[in-house]
Tab-separated table of C-alpha atoms and ligand atoms in Angstrom:
chain	number	residue	atom	x	y	z
A	1	MET	CA	9.005	-24.875	11.358
A	2	SER	CA	6.123	-24.539	8.406
A	3	ALA	CA	7.387	-24.922	4.907
A	4	LEU	CA	7.386	-21.155	3.751
A	5	LYS	CA	9.354	-20.307	6.864
A	6	GLU	CA	12.147	-22.955	6.107
A	7	LYS	CA	12.045	-22.022	2.775
A	8	LEU	CA	12.232	-18.453	3.813
A	9	TYR	CA	15.481	-19.401	6.109
A	10	SER	CA	17.003	-21.160	3.040
A	11	LYS	CA	16.836	-17.802	1.030
A	12	ILE	CA	17.765	-15.759	3.913
A	13	VAL	CA	21.343	-17.502	3.839
A	14	LEU	CA	22.076	-17.196	0.013
A	15	LYS	CA	21.010	-13.672	0.263
A	16	ARG	CA	23.603	-12.900	3.476
A	17	LYS	CA	26.572	-14.067	1.894
A	18	GLU	CA	25.242	-12.102	-1.639
A	19	VAL	CA	25.210	-9.046	0.551
A	20	LYS	CA	28.372	-9.734	2.150
A	21	GLN	CA	30.315	-10.395	-0.899
A	22	LEU	CA	28.622	-7.597	-2.571
A	23	LEU	CA	29.664	-4.903	0.098
A	24	LYS	CA	33.022	-6.315	-0.057
A	25	GLU	CA	33.680	-5.767	-3.704
A	26	SER	CA	31.405	-2.833	-4.429
A	27	GLY	CA	31.268	-0.843	-1.268
A	28	ASP	CA	32.995	2.095	-1.727
A	29	GLN	CA	31.111	2.643	-5.557
A	30	LYS	CA	28.469	5.452	-5.821
A	31	LEU	CA	24.603	5.085	-6.318
A	32	GLY	CA	24.799	8.627	-7.297
A	33	GLU	CA	25.102	12.516	-6.846
A	34	VAL	CA	22.907	14.169	-4.280
A	35	THR	CA	21.891	17.745	-5.323
A	36	VAL	CA	20.861	21.088	-3.411
A	37	ALA	CA	17.733	20.920	-5.262
A	38	GLN	CA	17.092	17.236	-4.273
A	39	ALA	CA	17.755	18.252	-0.477
A	40	TYR	CA	15.264	20.975	-0.486
A	41	GLY	CA	12.777	19.007	-3.074
A	42	GLY	CA	11.997	15.897	-0.655
A	43	MET	CA	14.281	13.850	-1.923
A	44	ARG	CA	13.125	12.650	-4.923
A	45	GLY	CA	15.412	9.842	-7.055
A	46	ILE	CA	18.367	9.623	-4.206
A	47	LYS	CA	19.285	5.929	-3.982
A	48	CYS	CA	19.987	5.430	-0.418
A	49	MET	CA	17.796	2.280	0.863
A	50	VAL	CA	17.701	-1.502	-0.079
A	51	TRP	CA	14.070	-2.611	-0.510
A	52	GLU	CA	14.045	-6.279	-1.699
A	53	PRO	CA	10.102	-6.832	-2.796
A	54	SER	CA	9.714	-4.577	-5.478
A	55	ALA	CA	11.289	-2.055	-7.671
A	56	LEU	CA	9.344	1.301	-9.788
A	57	ASP	CA	10.219	2.450	-13.146
A	58	PRO	CA	9.221	5.657	-13.985
A	59	ASN	CA	7.441	4.309	-17.454
A	60	GLU	CA	6.672	1.083	-16.704
A	61	GLY	CA	5.420	0.855	-12.781
A	62	ILE	CA	5.600	-1.429	-10.431
A	63	ARG	CA	7.215	-4.949	-10.461
A	64	PHE	CA	7.285	-7.150	-8.113
A	65	ARG	CA	10.303	-9.467	-7.550
A	66	GLY	CA	10.484	-8.534	-11.592
A	67	TYR	CA	6.887	-9.474	-12.410
A	68	THR	CA	4.731	-6.572	-13.797
A	69	ILE	CA	1.120	-6.913	-12.552
A	70	PRO	CA	-0.240	-7.975	-15.587
A	71	ASP	CA	2.087	-10.815	-15.577
A	72	LEU	CA	0.881	-11.362	-12.248
A	73	ARG	CA	-2.940	-11.158	-12.861
A	74	ASP	CA	-2.113	-13.799	-15.377
A	75	ARG	CA	0.054	-16.164	-13.348
A	76	LEU	CA	-0.698	-15.925	-9.618
A	77	PRO	CA	-2.858	-18.472	-8.369
A	78	LYS	CA	-6.752	-17.550	-8.241
A	79	ALA	CA	-9.835	-18.432	-5.927
A	80	LYS	CA	-12.309	-21.494	-7.561
A	81	GLY	CA	-13.913	-19.784	-10.341
A	82	GLY	CA	-11.927	-16.407	-9.980
A	83	GLU	CA	-9.931	-14.491	-12.400
A	84	GLU	CA	-8.481	-12.161	-10.105
A	85	PRO	CA	-4.941	-13.104	-8.207
A	86	LEU	CA	-4.666	-13.981	-4.397
A	87	PRO	CA	-3.015	-11.431	-2.375
A	88	GLU	CA	-1.928	-14.185	-0.234
A	89	GLY	CA	0.225	-15.578	-3.568
A	90	LEU	CA	1.864	-12.066	-3.735
A	91	PHE	CA	2.983	-12.004	-0.157
A	92	TYR	CA	4.585	-15.754	-1.206
A	93	LEU	CA	6.093	-14.076	-4.127
A	94	LEU	CA	7.110	-11.190	-2.209
A	95	LEU	CA	8.718	-13.163	0.393
A	96	THR	CA	10.429	-15.352	-1.108
A	97	GLY	CA	11.157	-14.329	-4.767
A	98	GLU	CA	9.170	-17.351	-5.978
A	99	LEU	CA	5.844	-17.599	-7.904
A	100	PRO	CA	3.872	-19.663	-5.550
A	101	THR	CA	1.752	-23.093	-6.506
A	102	ASP	CA	-2.080	-23.489	-5.298
A	103	GLU	CA	-0.670	-25.385	-2.442
A	104	ASP	CA	1.714	-22.507	-1.249
A	105	VAL	CA	-1.225	-20.205	-1.291
A	106	LYS	CA	-3.454	-22.711	0.889
A	107	GLU	CA	-0.663	-22.641	3.615
A	108	VAL	CA	-0.322	-18.771	4.033
A	109	ASP	CA	-4.480	-18.708	3.884
A	110	LYS	CA	-4.377	-21.626	6.676
A	111	GLU	CA	-1.923	-19.815	8.547
A	112	TRP	CA	-3.035	-16.499	8.403
A	113	MET	CA	-6.788	-17.663	9.244
A	114	ALA	CA	-5.098	-19.821	12.074
A	115	ARG	CA	-3.715	-15.932	13.865
A	116	ARG	CA	-7.187	-14.097	12.633
A	117	GLU	CA	-8.373	-13.606	16.005
A	118	ILE	CA	-7.918	-9.989	17.793
A	119	PRO	CA	-8.153	-10.028	21.684
A	120	ASN	CA	-11.075	-8.534	23.257
A	121	TYR	CA	-8.967	-5.462	24.684
A	122	VAL	CA	-8.271	-4.638	21.214
A	123	ILE	CA	-11.704	-4.392	20.566
A	124	ASP	CA	-12.435	-2.613	23.837
A	125	THR	CA	-9.445	0.144	23.112
A	126	ILE	CA	-11.271	0.799	19.339
A	127	ASN	CA	-14.558	1.187	21.057
A	128	GLY	CA	-13.275	3.945	23.127
A	129	LEU	CA	-12.744	5.875	20.308
A	130	PRO	CA	-15.946	8.058	19.069
A	131	THR	CA	-17.332	6.180	15.991
A	132	ASP	CA	-16.613	9.193	13.678
A	133	THR	CA	-13.038	8.813	14.315
A	134	HIS	CA	-11.220	8.637	11.168
A	135	PRO	CA	-10.839	5.225	10.352
A	136	MET	CA	-7.548	5.310	9.574
A	137	THR	CA	-6.875	6.583	13.240
A	138	GLN	CA	-8.580	3.569	14.436
A	139	PHE	CA	-6.843	1.629	12.318
A	140	SER	CA	-3.598	2.752	13.700
A	141	VAL	CA	-5.037	2.847	16.937
A	142	GLY	CA	-5.851	-1.000	16.543
A	143	ILE	CA	-2.574	-2.221	15.267
A	144	LEU	CA	-0.402	-0.217	18.073
A	145	ALA	CA	-2.858	-2.038	20.570
A	146	LEU	CA	-1.668	-5.471	19.364
A	147	GLN	CA	1.767	-4.439	20.045
A	148	LYS	CA	1.423	-5.973	23.852
A	149	ASN	CA	1.953	-9.289	21.994
A	150	SER	CA	4.929	-8.561	20.191
A	151	GLU	CA	7.129	-11.634	19.868
A	152	PHE	CA	9.814	-9.490	18.919
A	153	SER	CA	10.294	-7.290	21.584
A	154	THR	CA	9.223	-9.721	24.138
A	155	ARG	CA	12.704	-12.148	22.557
A	156	TYR	CA	14.258	-8.930	22.225
A	157	ARG	CA	14.090	-8.234	26.060
A	158	LYS	CA	15.003	-11.910	26.906
A	159	GLY	CA	17.992	-11.427	24.736
A	160	MET	CA	18.109	-12.427	21.143
A	161	LYS	CA	21.081	-12.727	18.361
A	162	LYS	CA	20.881	-10.274	15.884
A	163	LYS	CA	20.992	-12.917	13.120
A	164	ASP	CA	17.860	-14.142	14.629
A	165	TYR	CA	16.056	-11.067	14.634
A	166	TRP	CA	14.296	-12.118	11.454
A	167	ASP	CA	12.502	-15.146	13.010
A	168	PRO	CA	9.968	-13.281	15.342
A	169	GLN	CA	9.659	-10.504	12.660
A	170	TYR	CA	8.358	-12.908	10.873
A	171	GLU	CA	6.143	-14.342	13.399
A	172	ASP	CA	4.437	-10.402	14.418
A	173	SER	CA	4.370	-10.159	10.287
A	174	MET	CA	2.279	-13.353	9.557
A	175	ASN	CA	-0.098	-12.304	12.925
A	176	LEU	CA	-0.575	-8.996	11.580
A	177	LEU	CA	-1.358	-10.222	8.202
A	178	GLY	CA	-3.802	-12.563	10.011
A	179	LYS	CA	-5.377	-10.241	12.171
A	180	LEU	CA	-5.478	-6.749	10.248
A	181	PRO	CA	-8.636	-7.273	7.939
A	182	THR	CA	-10.453	-8.588	11.292
A	183	ILE	CA	-9.404	-5.326	12.711
A	184	ALA	CA	-10.333	-3.006	9.449
A	185	ALA	CA	-13.637	-5.064	9.109
A	186	TYR	CA	-14.672	-4.549	12.517
A	187	ILE	CA	-14.166	-0.715	12.061
A	188	TYR	CA	-15.844	-0.583	9.153
A	189	ARG	CA	-19.025	-1.988	10.985
A	190	ARG	CA	-18.808	-0.186	13.725
A	191	SER	CA	-18.257	3.663	12.036
A	192	PHE	CA	-20.609	2.841	8.905
A	193	LYS	CA	-23.026	-0.281	10.390
A	194	ASP	CA	-24.609	-1.560	13.247
A	195	GLY	CA	-21.211	-2.524	14.801
A	196	ILE	CA	-22.279	-5.942	15.457
A	197	ARG	CA	-18.924	-8.019	14.176
A	198	ILE	CA	-19.038	-10.238	11.431
A	199	HIS	CA	-16.980	-13.522	12.445
A	200	ALA	CA	-14.863	-15.103	9.901
A	201	ASP	CA	-15.709	-17.621	7.159
A	202	GLU	CA	-12.770	-20.198	7.665
A	203	SER	CA	-13.806	-21.712	4.006
A	204	LEU	CA	-12.997	-18.133	2.102
A	205	ASP	CA	-9.572	-16.910	1.100
A	206	TRP	CA	-8.217	-13.709	2.658
A	207	ALA	CA	-9.513	-11.328	0.659
A	208	ALA	CA	-12.899	-12.889	0.177
A	209	ASN	CA	-13.157	-13.004	3.814
A	210	TYR	CA	-12.338	-9.592	4.720
A	211	ALA	CA	-15.126	-8.977	2.398
A	212	HIS	CA	-17.417	-11.181	4.269
A	213	MET	CA	-16.770	-9.318	7.586
A	214	MET	CA	-17.284	-6.260	6.689
A	215	GLY	CA	-20.633	-7.225	5.416
A	216	VAL	CA	-20.344	-7.545	1.194
A	217	GLU	CA	-20.986	-10.490	0.159
A	218	ALA	CA	-21.312	-10.254	-3.816
A	219	PRO	CA	-18.966	-12.318	-5.068
A	220	GLU	CA	-17.903	-9.815	-7.863
A	221	TYR	CA	-16.778	-7.292	-4.707
A	222	LYS	CA	-14.832	-10.367	-3.329
A	223	GLU	CA	-12.903	-10.561	-6.761
A	224	LEU	CA	-12.194	-6.801	-6.403
A	225	MET	CA	-11.534	-7.103	-2.892
A	226	ARG	CA	-8.254	-9.499	-4.379
A	227	LEU	CA	-7.398	-7.244	-7.287
A	228	TYR	CA	-7.065	-3.798	-4.978
A	229	LEU	CA	-4.998	-6.083	-2.143
A	230	THR	CA	-2.996	-7.300	-4.547
A	231	ILE	CA	-2.066	-4.160	-6.394
A	232	HIS	CA	-1.716	-2.249	-3.539
A	233	ALA	CA	0.495	-4.007	-1.491
A	234	ASP	CA	3.765	-2.474	-2.474
A	235	HIS	CA	5.642	0.509	-4.259
A	236	GLU	CA	9.481	-0.125	-3.606
A	237	GLY	CA	10.803	1.608	-0.425
A	238	GLY	CA	11.038	5.154	-0.771
A	239	ASN	CA	7.174	5.846	-1.001
A	240	ALA	CA	6.004	7.490	2.544
A	241	SER	CA	4.233	4.704	3.901
A	242	ALA	CA	6.922	2.338	3.197
A	243	HIS	CA	9.746	4.533	4.150
A	244	ALA	CA	8.520	5.740	7.369
A	245	ALA	CA	7.651	2.013	8.010
A	246	HIS	CA	11.142	1.156	7.543
A	247	LEU	CA	12.613	4.019	9.301
A	248	VAL	CA	10.678	3.255	12.455
A	249	GLY	CA	11.575	-0.514	12.098
A	250	SER	CA	15.283	0.012	11.870
A	251	THR	CA	15.428	1.058	15.537
A	252	LEU	CA	14.558	-2.080	16.286
A	253	SER	CA	10.939	-1.187	17.083
A	254	ASP	CA	8.766	-4.122	16.223
A	255	ALA	CA	6.110	-4.597	13.498
A	256	TYR	CA	3.267	-3.078	15.188
A	257	TYR	CA	5.032	0.366	15.984
A	258	SER	CA	6.617	0.136	12.447
A	259	LEU	CA	3.579	-0.360	10.140
A	260	ALA	CA	1.355	2.137	12.734
A	261	SER	CA	3.643	4.762	11.755
A	262	GLY	CA	3.395	3.027	8.135
A	263	MET	CA	-0.279	3.633	8.022
A	264	ALA	CA	0.256	7.601	9.324
A	265	ALA	CA	2.079	8.233	6.324
A	266	LEU	CA	-0.143	6.433	4.241
A	267	SER	CA	-3.019	8.631	5.626
A	268	GLY	CA	-1.938	12.149	4.030
A	269	PRO	CA	-3.926	13.381	0.934
A	270	LEU	CA	-0.712	13.475	-1.219
A	271	HIS	CA	-0.297	9.812	-0.365
A	272	GLY	CA	-3.097	6.829	0.486
A	273	LEU	CA	-5.696	9.247	1.482
A	274	ALA	CA	-5.859	10.594	-2.029
A	275	ASN	CA	-8.418	7.616	-2.986
A	276	GLN	CA	-10.998	9.225	-0.781
A	277	GLU	CA	-10.088	12.525	-1.766
A	278	VAL	CA	-11.236	11.604	-5.509
A	279	LEU	CA	-14.309	10.980	-4.160
A	280	ILE	CA	-14.974	14.183	-2.387
A	281	TRP	CA	-13.732	16.131	-5.508
A	282	ILE	CA	-16.061	14.270	-7.906
A	283	GLN	CA	-18.922	14.903	-5.337
A	284	ARG	CA	-18.247	18.491	-5.084
A	285	LEU	CA	-18.441	18.695	-9.007
A	286	GLN	CA	-22.066	16.694	-9.083
A	287	GLU	CA	-23.479	18.892	-6.288
A	288	LYS	CA	-22.472	21.755	-7.784
A	289	LEU	CA	-24.102	20.238	-11.441
A	290	GLY	CA	-27.269	18.808	-9.941
A	291	GLY	CA	-25.928	15.181	-10.173
A	292	GLY	CA	-25.478	13.013	-13.264
A	293	VAL	CA	-23.064	12.874	-15.286
A	294	PRO	CA	-21.321	16.248	-16.398
A	295	THR	CA	-20.587	17.429	-19.879
A	296	LYS	CA	-16.762	17.357	-20.857
A	297	GLU	CA	-16.860	20.876	-20.632
A	298	GLN	CA	-18.171	21.445	-17.438
A	299	LEU	CA	-15.457	19.015	-16.342
A	300	LYS	CA	-12.683	20.924	-18.091
A	301	GLU	CA	-14.027	23.721	-16.283
A	302	PHE	CA	-14.304	22.050	-12.917
A	303	VAL	CA	-10.506	20.924	-13.193
A	304	TRP	CA	-9.169	24.391	-14.153
A	305	GLU	CA	-11.242	25.970	-11.295
A	306	THR	CA	-9.655	23.332	-8.793
A	307	LEU	CA	-6.339	24.009	-10.392
A	308	ASN	CA	-7.089	28.224	-10.187
A	309	ASN	CA	-7.739	27.627	-6.501
A	310	GLY	CA	-4.321	26.582	-5.974
A	311	ARG	CA	-5.163	22.731	-5.263
A	312	VAL	CA	-4.186	19.858	-6.784
A	313	ILE	CA	-6.093	17.374	-9.064
A	314	PRO	CA	-6.283	14.344	-6.471
A	315	GLY	CA	-5.689	10.922	-7.966
A	316	TYR	CA	-3.163	12.605	-11.200
A	317	GLY	CA	0.633	13.119	-10.803
A	318	HIS	CA	3.648	10.871	-8.987
A	319	ALA	CA	6.592	11.691	-7.137
A	320	VAL	CA	8.786	8.771	-9.474
A	321	LEU	CA	5.983	7.219	-12.134
A	322	ARG	CA	5.866	9.270	-15.664
A	323	LYS	CA	2.954	7.145	-17.216
A	324	THR	CA	-0.545	5.962	-16.690
A	325	ASP	CA	-0.042	3.639	-13.079
A	326	PRO	CA	-0.391	0.120	-14.363
A	327	ARG	CA	-2.485	-0.077	-10.872
A	328	TYR	CA	-4.874	2.353	-12.513
A	329	THR	CA	-5.012	0.335	-15.826
A	330	ALA	CA	-5.919	-2.639	-13.779
A	331	GLN	CA	-8.659	-1.127	-11.956
A	332	ARG	CA	-9.718	0.214	-15.252
A	333	GLU	CA	-9.711	-3.001	-17.155
A	334	PHE	CA	-11.901	-4.431	-14.282
A	335	ALA	CA	-14.272	-1.676	-14.762
A	336	LEU	CA	-14.756	-2.035	-18.106
A	337	LYS	CA	-15.720	-5.637	-17.815
A	338	HIS	CA	-17.528	-5.288	-14.615
A	339	LEU	CA	-19.104	-1.764	-14.316
A	340	PRO	CA	-18.939	-0.362	-17.983
A	341	ASN	CA	-21.808	2.114	-17.639
A	342	ASP	CA	-21.511	2.941	-14.159
A	343	ASP	CA	-22.136	6.964	-13.942
A	344	LEU	CA	-18.839	7.102	-11.832
A	345	PHE	CA	-16.855	5.167	-13.820
A	346	GLN	CA	-17.770	7.303	-16.818
A	347	ILE	CA	-16.679	10.163	-14.592
A	348	VAL	CA	-13.178	8.525	-14.096
A	349	SER	CA	-12.976	7.521	-17.460
A	350	MET	CA	-13.610	11.416	-19.177
A	351	LEU	CA	-11.358	12.658	-16.010
A	352	TYR	CA	-8.906	10.453	-18.094
A	353	GLU	CA	-9.412	11.825	-21.300
A	354	ILE	CA	-9.344	15.487	-19.985
A	355	VAL	CA	-6.906	16.105	-17.011
A	356	PRO	CA	-3.692	14.727	-18.369
A	357	ASP	CA	-3.854	17.412	-21.297
A	358	ILE	CA	-4.881	20.076	-18.366
A	359	LEU	CA	-2.188	19.335	-16.250
A	360	LYS	CA	0.196	19.542	-19.457
A	361	GLU	CA	-1.319	22.792	-20.127
A	362	GLN	CA	-0.653	24.254	-16.790
A	363	GLY	CA	2.841	22.977	-17.025
A	364	LYS	CA	3.639	22.382	-13.558
A	365	ALA	CA	3.079	18.467	-12.610
A	366	LYS	CA	6.220	16.594	-14.009
A	367	ASN	CA	3.644	13.352	-13.938
A	368	PRO	CA	0.166	14.516	-15.955
A	369	TRP	CA	-1.165	11.008	-15.815
A	370	PRO	CA	-3.536	9.135	-13.040
A	371	ASN	CA	-2.225	6.967	-10.283
A	372	VAL	CA	-3.967	4.317	-8.079
A	373	ASP	CA	-6.285	6.275	-6.351
A	374	ALA	CA	-7.809	8.158	-9.174
A	375	HIS	CA	-9.609	4.828	-9.895
A	376	SER	CA	-10.162	2.940	-7.002
A	377	GLY	CA	-13.035	4.711	-5.371
A	378	CYS	CA	-15.323	4.310	-8.147
A	379	LEU	CA	-15.256	0.567	-7.868
A	380	GLN	CA	-15.734	0.769	-4.300
A	381	TRP	CA	-18.748	3.307	-4.731
A	382	HIS	CA	-20.111	0.837	-7.194
A	383	TYR	CA	-20.339	-2.100	-4.568
A	384	GLY	CA	-22.015	0.020	-1.988
A	385	ILE	CA	-19.156	0.851	0.264
A	386	THR	CA	-19.789	4.702	-0.336
A	387	GLU	CA	-18.072	5.530	2.953
A	388	TYR	CA	-15.108	6.815	1.231
A	389	ASP	CA	-13.354	7.885	4.520
A	390	TYR	CA	-13.169	3.646	4.654
A	391	TYR	CA	-10.835	3.524	1.491
A	392	THR	CA	-7.486	4.258	2.879
A	393	VAL	CA	-7.867	1.326	5.644
A	394	MET	CA	-8.156	-0.887	2.509
A	395	PHE	CA	-4.885	0.607	0.972
A	396	GLY	CA	-3.394	-0.142	4.468
A	397	VAL	CA	-4.603	-3.776	5.052
A	398	SER	CA	-2.495	-4.534	1.419
A	399	ARG	CA	0.187	-1.925	2.071
A	400	ALA	CA	1.147	-4.091	5.354
A	401	ILE	CA	2.159	-7.007	2.741
A	402	GLY	CA	4.784	-5.102	1.337
A	403	VAL	CA	6.210	-3.071	4.586
A	404	LEU	CA	5.727	-6.516	6.425
A	405	VAL	CA	7.875	-8.330	4.156
A	406	SER	CA	9.953	-5.793	3.703
A	407	SER	CA	10.770	-5.656	7.422
A	408	ILE	CA	11.822	-9.475	7.577
A	409	TRP	CA	14.058	-8.929	5.037
A	410	SER	CA	15.708	-5.586	6.671
A	411	ARG	CA	16.077	-7.856	9.880
A	412	ALA	CA	17.529	-11.030	8.100
A	413	LEU	CA	20.286	-8.484	6.516
A	414	GLY	CA	21.009	-7.246	9.826
A	415	PHE	CA	20.121	-3.498	8.069
A	416	PRO	CA	21.204	-0.771	10.794
A	417	LEU	CA	19.443	2.260	12.609
A	418	GLU	CA	18.512	4.360	9.366
A	419	ARG	CA	20.274	7.938	10.244
A	420	PRO	CA	20.727	10.227	7.152
A	421	LYS	CA	22.697	13.533	7.424
A	422	SER	CA	20.952	16.752	7.468
A	423	VAL	CA	22.398	20.125	6.656
A	424	THR	CA	21.160	23.844	7.280
A	425	THR	CA	20.775	26.289	4.545
A	426	ASN	CA	23.841	28.070	6.312
A	427	TRP	CA	25.953	24.987	5.544
A	428	ILE	CA	24.993	24.802	1.615
A	429	LYS	CA	25.810	28.200	1.487
A	430	GLU	CA	29.133	28.176	2.940
A	431	ASN	CA	30.045	24.845	1.522
A	432	ILE	CA	28.484	24.555	-1.641
A	433	SER	CA	29.670	27.506	-4.872
A	434	ALA	CA	27.323	28.598	-6.917
A	435	ASN	CA	26.752	26.625	-10.417
A	436	GLY	CA	29.668	24.633	-8.844
A	437	SER	CA	32.209	27.002	-9.773
C	1	CMX	N1	-2.617	18.654	-9.594
C	1	CMX	C1	-1.736	20.025	-9.553
C	1	CMX	N2	-0.808	19.984	-9.541
C	1	CMX	C2	-0.041	19.176	-9.430
C	1	CMX	C3	-0.214	18.063	-9.223
C	1	CMX	C4	-1.660	17.417	-9.547
C	1	CMX	N3	-2.363	16.302	-9.826
C	1	CMX	N4	0.783	16.855	-9.248
C	1	CMX	C5	1.364	17.866	-9.018
C	1	CMX	N5	1.241	19.069	-9.349
C	1	CMX	C6	2.672	20.617	-9.041
C	1	CMX	C7	2.930	19.996	-7.699
C	1	CMX	O1	1.894	20.235	-6.536
C	1	CMX	C8	4.175	20.940	-7.575
C	1	CMX	O2	3.695	22.371	-7.453
C	1	CMX	P1	4.387	23.242	-7.115
C	1	CMX	O3	5.599	23.825	-7.685
C	1	CMX	O4	3.338	24.238	-6.677
C	1	CMX	O5	4.740	22.921	-5.255
C	1	CMX	C9	4.654	20.810	-9.226
C	1	CMX	O6	3.512	20.118	-9.750
C	1	CMX	C10	5.732	19.985	-9.063
C	1	CMX	O7	5.107	18.527	-8.625
C	1	CMX	P2	6.062	17.324	-9.410
C	1	CMX	O8	7.195	17.478	-8.733
C	1	CMX	O9	4.961	16.963	-9.985
C	1	CMX	O10	5.439	16.014	-8.018
C	1	CMX	P3	5.707	15.736	-6.532
C	1	CMX	O11	6.607	14.420	-6.655
C	1	CMX	O12	6.174	16.843	-5.851
C	1	CMX	O13	4.399	15.024	-5.795
C	1	CMX	C11	2.243	14.064	-5.799
C	1	CMX	C12	3.892	14.140	-6.169
C	1	CMX	C13	1.545	12.518	-5.825
C	1	CMX	C14	2.173	14.164	-4.506
C	1	CMX	C15	1.598	14.947	-6.522
C	1	CMX	O14	1.563	14.805	-8.113
C	1	CMX	C16	-0.068	15.210	-6.030
C	1	CMX	O15	0.062	16.094	-4.860
C	1	CMX	N6	-0.871	14.450	-7.022
C	1	CMX	C17	-2.272	14.747	-6.265
C	1	CMX	C18	-2.237	13.634	-4.713
C	1	CMX	C19	-2.365	12.295	-5.594
C	1	CMX	O16	-2.887	11.668	-6.191
C	1	CMX	N7	-1.372	11.755	-4.116
C	1	CMX	C20	-1.186	10.248	-4.249
C	1	CMX	C21	-0.567	9.796	-5.038
C	1	CMX	C22	-0.137	8.085	-4.959
C	1	CMX	C23	-0.184	7.596	-3.717
C	1	CMX	O17	0.801	7.814	-2.994
C	1	CMX	O18	-1.364	6.876	-3.089
C-alpha cells in the first residue's frame, strides 16, 4: 500500500468512529427546515448532504479543508521556480485533511504519471466522434469508455465487503486523475490542432504536463494551469456537477459513471459552460463595435441590452456566494501580474466595475458579483487558447479532483443510496396551510 493510501486508511478509521458517535448522539437533531419556496426553487440552502473536502461560505467563498484560496496559494507546494500552488498538493489536502510536504506532492505526481496511459480503444472511441462534437461530449465519452477497467465494478462483481468499498474507489479515482489530462489534451489536439498526440513529459508536474500535451510550452501558461486546476477543484457538494456525481455514485455506480454524470452537469451554461459563454458574449460586443476595447458607456449599454433581452450576464451571480468569488480574485491577481495590458483583461476589468451596479439596479440577481467563470476565459485567450468551446474541459479536469475525493470518502463512510422525497403541487396544497396558519 502506498504511503498516501495508508495515511488515508488511518484517517478513515478515525472518521468512521467520529461519525458513528455523532449519529448516536445527535442523529435526531434537525439541520434546518425546508420551505415550499425551496422545494420549487432548486433546493437552495437545504442542508441534506455531507461533503468532507470543502465548504462554501456565502461571503468568504470556498475553504478547502478549512484553508482559503489565498492561504493555499501561499502554503501549498510549488513547482521549482513557480509561484502558483500545485493541484496535486490540493488533492492531497482534500483527501487527507493535511497540508502536504514537497515529498508528498512528488509521490502523488509519480502515481498519476504512472497511471497516465489510456488504452487505444479509448482513443478509437473518441475518434469515432466528428471533430466538431463539443469537447465536453468527447470528454464524457472518453471517461465512460474507461469504465470497462473499473476496479470497483470488477471487485463488486466478485463480492466485496462494504467496509472495503473505499479501496477500489481510490484506485479508480487515482487512475482517472492520472488519465484525465491525457484524454483532455488529446481532445484539444484533435478538435483544434493537427490531431497528433503529444506524449507526456515525465519531468513535468501534472498541470504543466497537461499544458505540454495540449502543445502549449510557455512557462507562464504552465503557471496559469497550476492555478486554474487548483482553484476549480471543488466547491462543496451542492453544486450541480458535484451533486450529480454524488447522486450517481450513491447507487454504487463506479467512479467513471459518476464522474461522467458530473461532467454532463458541468456542461450547462448556468454552471461550467458559463466560462465559454463569457467569451462568446464579449466577442459579440466586440464584433458589434468593430473590435478593440469598448468605452464604459458602450459596455453599460450592452449589459442592459442583454438583460432587456431576457438573458443572464454570464459569469455573474451565484446560487450561494454573495460577494466576489475568491476564485475570480485569484485569477485577477494573476492577470494584474502577468498581463495587465491585455485588451480582454481590460474589458473583464471594466465589466467588474459596471456589472454589479447594473445588476443591483435591475434588482433580480441575489448576487451581483462575478464568479469564477467571469475571468477564466480571458486568461486562456491571452496564452493562445482561443477555442473557448474547450474551456469547460479544463474546468472538468480540475473538478474531478474534488468530486473523486468526495466519492472515496462517501464509500469509506458507507453513505447509502441517495433518495430524497418529492411531492406534487396537489400534495403541497392539501398538506401545507397558507402562512402556516
Ligand atoms: N444576469 C442576469 N440575471 C441574473 C443573473 C445574471 N448574472 N444571476 C441571476 N439572475 C436572475 C436569475 O435568472 C433569476 O431571474 P428570474 O427570477 O427571472 O428567474 C433571479 O436573478 C434570481 O436568481 P438568483 O437567486 O440570484 O440566482 P440563482 O441561484 O437562481 O442562479 C446562477 C445562480 C449562477 C445560475 C445565476 O446567477 C446565473 O444564471 N448566472 C449567470 C451564469 C453563470 O455565470 N453561471 C456560472 C456559475 C458558477 C459556476 O457554477 O460555474
